[in-house]
Tab-separated table of C-alpha atoms in Angstrom:
chain	number	residue	atom	x	y	z
A	28	MET	CA	-129.289	-73.992	36.004
A	29	PHE	CA	-131.857	-71.222	36.409
A	30	LYS	CA	-135.275	-72.636	37.342
A	31	PRO	CA	-137.887	-69.903	37.892
A	32	HIS	CA	-141.315	-70.667	39.292
A	33	VAL	CA	-143.936	-70.585	36.534
A	34	THR	CA	-147.253	-69.068	37.548
A	35	VAL	CA	-150.457	-67.993	35.839
A	36	ALA	CA	-152.830	-65.175	36.777
A	37	ASN	CA	-156.223	-63.984	35.558
A	38	VAL	CA	-157.392	-60.395	35.395
A	39	VAL	CA	-161.144	-60.992	35.682
A	40	HIS	CA	-163.344	-58.054	34.700
A	41	ALA	CA	-167.122	-57.511	34.713
A	42	ALA	CA	-169.254	-54.364	34.820
A	43	GLY	CA	-166.316	-52.097	35.620
A	44	LYS	CA	-165.094	-54.218	38.542
A	45	PHE	CA	-162.202	-56.642	38.952
A	46	LEU	CA	-162.212	-59.918	40.837
A	47	ILE	CA	-159.719	-60.197	43.684
A	48	VAL	CA	-159.118	-63.165	45.949
A	49	GLU	CA	-158.216	-62.617	49.580
A	50	GLU	CA	-155.999	-65.048	51.436
A	51	THR	CA	-154.335	-64.952	54.818
A	52	VAL	CA	-150.541	-65.154	54.649
A	53	ASN	CA	-148.565	-64.830	57.898
A	54	HIS	CA	-151.713	-63.601	59.696
A	55	LYS	CA	-152.319	-60.827	57.143
A	56	ALA	CA	-155.182	-60.622	54.624
A	57	LEU	CA	-153.587	-60.184	51.190
A	58	TRP	CA	-155.168	-59.557	47.778
A	59	ASN	CA	-154.265	-61.244	44.529
A	60	GLN	CA	-155.736	-62.045	41.176
A	61	PRO	CA	-156.900	-65.649	40.821
A	62	ALA	CA	-153.443	-67.100	40.309
A	63	GLY	CA	-151.156	-70.001	41.062
A	64	HIS	CA	-148.466	-72.370	39.893
A	65	LEU	CA	-148.359	-74.313	36.650
A	66	GLU	CA	-148.692	-78.057	37.318
A	67	ALA	CA	-146.581	-80.640	35.458
A	68	ASP	CA	-149.424	-82.129	33.407
A	69	GLU	CA	-151.178	-78.987	32.191
A	70	THR	CA	-150.778	-76.229	29.646
A	71	LEU	CA	-150.643	-72.583	30.665
A	72	LEU	CA	-154.263	-72.095	29.585
A	73	GLN	CA	-155.404	-75.155	31.511
A	74	ALA	CA	-153.593	-73.824	34.572
A	75	ALA	CA	-155.292	-70.427	34.232
A	76	GLU	CA	-158.734	-72.034	34.018
A	77	ARG	CA	-158.006	-74.395	36.924
A	78	GLU	CA	-156.740	-71.599	39.172
A	79	LEU	CA	-159.773	-69.463	38.358
A	80	TRP	CA	-162.115	-72.294	39.316
A	81	GLU	CA	-160.202	-73.341	42.447
A	82	GLU	CA	-159.892	-69.827	43.819
A	83	THR	CA	-163.289	-68.393	42.811
A	84	GLY	CA	-165.603	-71.242	41.813
A	85	ILE	CA	-166.021	-69.615	38.391
A	86	ARG	CA	-165.664	-71.790	35.312
A	87	ALA	CA	-164.535	-69.556	32.485
A	88	ALA	CA	-161.782	-69.551	29.917
A	89	PRO	CA	-159.445	-66.649	29.266
A	90	GLN	CA	-160.219	-64.736	26.086
A	91	SER	CA	-156.806	-63.157	25.609
A	92	PHE	CA	-153.219	-63.111	26.778
A	93	LEU	CA	-152.169	-59.922	28.562
A	94	LYS	CA	-148.489	-60.140	29.482
A	95	MET	CA	-145.672	-62.302	30.753
A	96	HIS	CA	-143.657	-60.820	33.590
A	97	GLN	CA	-140.243	-62.031	34.651
A	98	TRP	CA	-139.921	-61.063	38.298
A	99	ILE	CA	-137.766	-61.706	41.325
A	100	ALA	CA	-139.706	-61.617	44.588
A	101	PRO	CA	-138.268	-59.799	47.615
A	102	ASP	CA	-137.154	-63.151	49.048
A	103	GLY	CA	-135.113	-63.808	45.886
A	104	THR	CA	-137.507	-66.319	44.303
A	105	PRO	CA	-137.562	-65.939	40.502
A	106	PHE	CA	-140.906	-66.083	38.689
A	107	LEU	CA	-142.303	-66.173	35.174
A	108	ARG	CA	-145.931	-65.021	35.513
A	109	PHE	CA	-148.264	-65.469	32.545
A	110	CYS	CA	-151.271	-63.170	32.841
A	111	PHE	CA	-154.566	-63.707	31.026
A	112	VAL	CA	-157.789	-61.706	30.650
A	113	VAL	CA	-161.221	-63.089	31.492
A	114	GLU	CA	-164.100	-60.797	30.528
A	115	LEU	CA	-167.439	-61.785	32.045
A	116	PRO	CA	-170.764	-60.347	30.860
A	117	GLU	CA	-171.785	-59.535	34.441
A	118	ILE	CA	-170.607	-59.803	38.030
A	119	ILE	CA	-171.359	-63.319	39.205
A	120	PRO	CA	-171.291	-64.955	42.643
A	121	THR	CA	-168.106	-66.670	43.751
A	122	ALA	CA	-167.533	-69.851	45.740
A	123	PRO	CA	-163.840	-70.554	46.355
A	124	GLN	CA	-162.956	-74.247	46.190
A	125	ASP	CA	-159.474	-73.726	47.659
A	126	SER	CA	-159.471	-73.573	51.463
A	127	ASP	CA	-156.572	-71.081	51.333
A	128	ILE	CA	-158.911	-68.454	49.850
A	129	ASP	CA	-160.868	-66.550	52.507
A	130	ARG	CA	-163.173	-64.682	50.133
A	131	CYS	CA	-163.496	-63.028	46.740
A	132	LEU	CA	-164.132	-59.345	46.177
A	133	TRP	CA	-165.340	-57.379	43.157
A	134	LEU	CA	-163.482	-54.062	43.339
A	135	SER	CA	-162.727	-51.027	41.216
A	136	ALA	CA	-159.283	-50.675	39.669
A	137	ASP	CA	-158.545	-47.708	41.938
A	138	GLU	CA	-159.414	-49.689	45.074
A	139	ILE	CA	-156.926	-52.341	44.020
A	140	LEU	CA	-154.216	-49.988	42.773
A	141	HIS	CA	-154.230	-48.067	46.068
A	142	ALA	CA	-154.570	-51.066	48.386
A	143	PRO	CA	-151.821	-51.543	50.973
A	144	ASN	CA	-152.317	-55.311	51.102
A	145	LEU	CA	-151.479	-56.645	47.633
A	146	ARG	CA	-149.810	-60.058	47.629
A	147	SER	CA	-147.221	-58.763	45.177
A	148	PRO	CA	-146.651	-55.636	43.093
A	149	LEU	CA	-147.619	-57.721	40.039
A	150	VAL	CA	-151.278	-57.447	41.093
A	151	ALA	CA	-151.224	-53.693	40.470
A	152	GLU	CA	-148.941	-54.022	37.451
A	153	SER	CA	-151.380	-56.458	35.827
A	154	LEU	CA	-154.182	-53.911	36.206
A	155	ARG	CA	-152.002	-51.198	34.709
A	156	CYS	CA	-151.323	-53.515	31.755
A	157	TYR	CA	-155.059	-54.236	31.468
A	158	ARG	CA	-155.708	-50.498	31.106
A	159	GLN	CA	-153.473	-50.451	28.017
A	160	PRO	CA	-155.061	-51.445	24.694
A	161	GLU	CA	-152.704	-54.344	23.974
A	162	ARG	CA	-154.226	-57.815	24.122
A	163	TYR	CA	-152.735	-60.834	22.456
A	164	PRO	CA	-154.456	-63.866	20.966
A	165	LEU	CA	-154.311	-67.055	22.986
A	166	SER	CA	-152.651	-68.694	19.982
A	167	LEU	CA	-149.501	-66.838	21.046
A	168	ILE	CA	-149.248	-69.373	23.901
A	169	GLY	CA	-148.935	-72.786	22.278
A	170	SER	CA	-148.163	-76.342	23.287
A	171	PHE	CA	-146.005	-78.499	21.046
A	172	ASN	CA	-146.401	-82.285	20.918
A	173	TRP	CA	-148.228	-82.097	24.251
A	174	PRO	CA	-148.718	-85.655	25.579
A	175	TYR	CA	-151.622	-84.989	27.989
């Protein structure tokens, strides 16, 4: 049976900048959107909010759904990555709660798109999707008979 990893990611935007989290993986500083795995007792939206708070210290809810990517990582791990958009009225300070996050950076799209240290190519692809006009209502992502 095929069992891909289910992850969520947030493209966080404010004042023309995008929020990136930096983490050290195998002694290398890598950039990612605030993102992580779906936990067993949460919806996709709850996971997106939790990951945003854990990795940046920002409490905010996504306003729209951007895209779902089915991806196979270079090591062969399959993923389903649900990407959301969080628009903030202004750049705000960050305070990562997750000890795996070294720092947060507010960067331009071009800085991110041309960076040599992205955690995965989905970081850049999510920004390219953000630049397109398509946004989807959060109602597209529903929970049915959710017990929690």
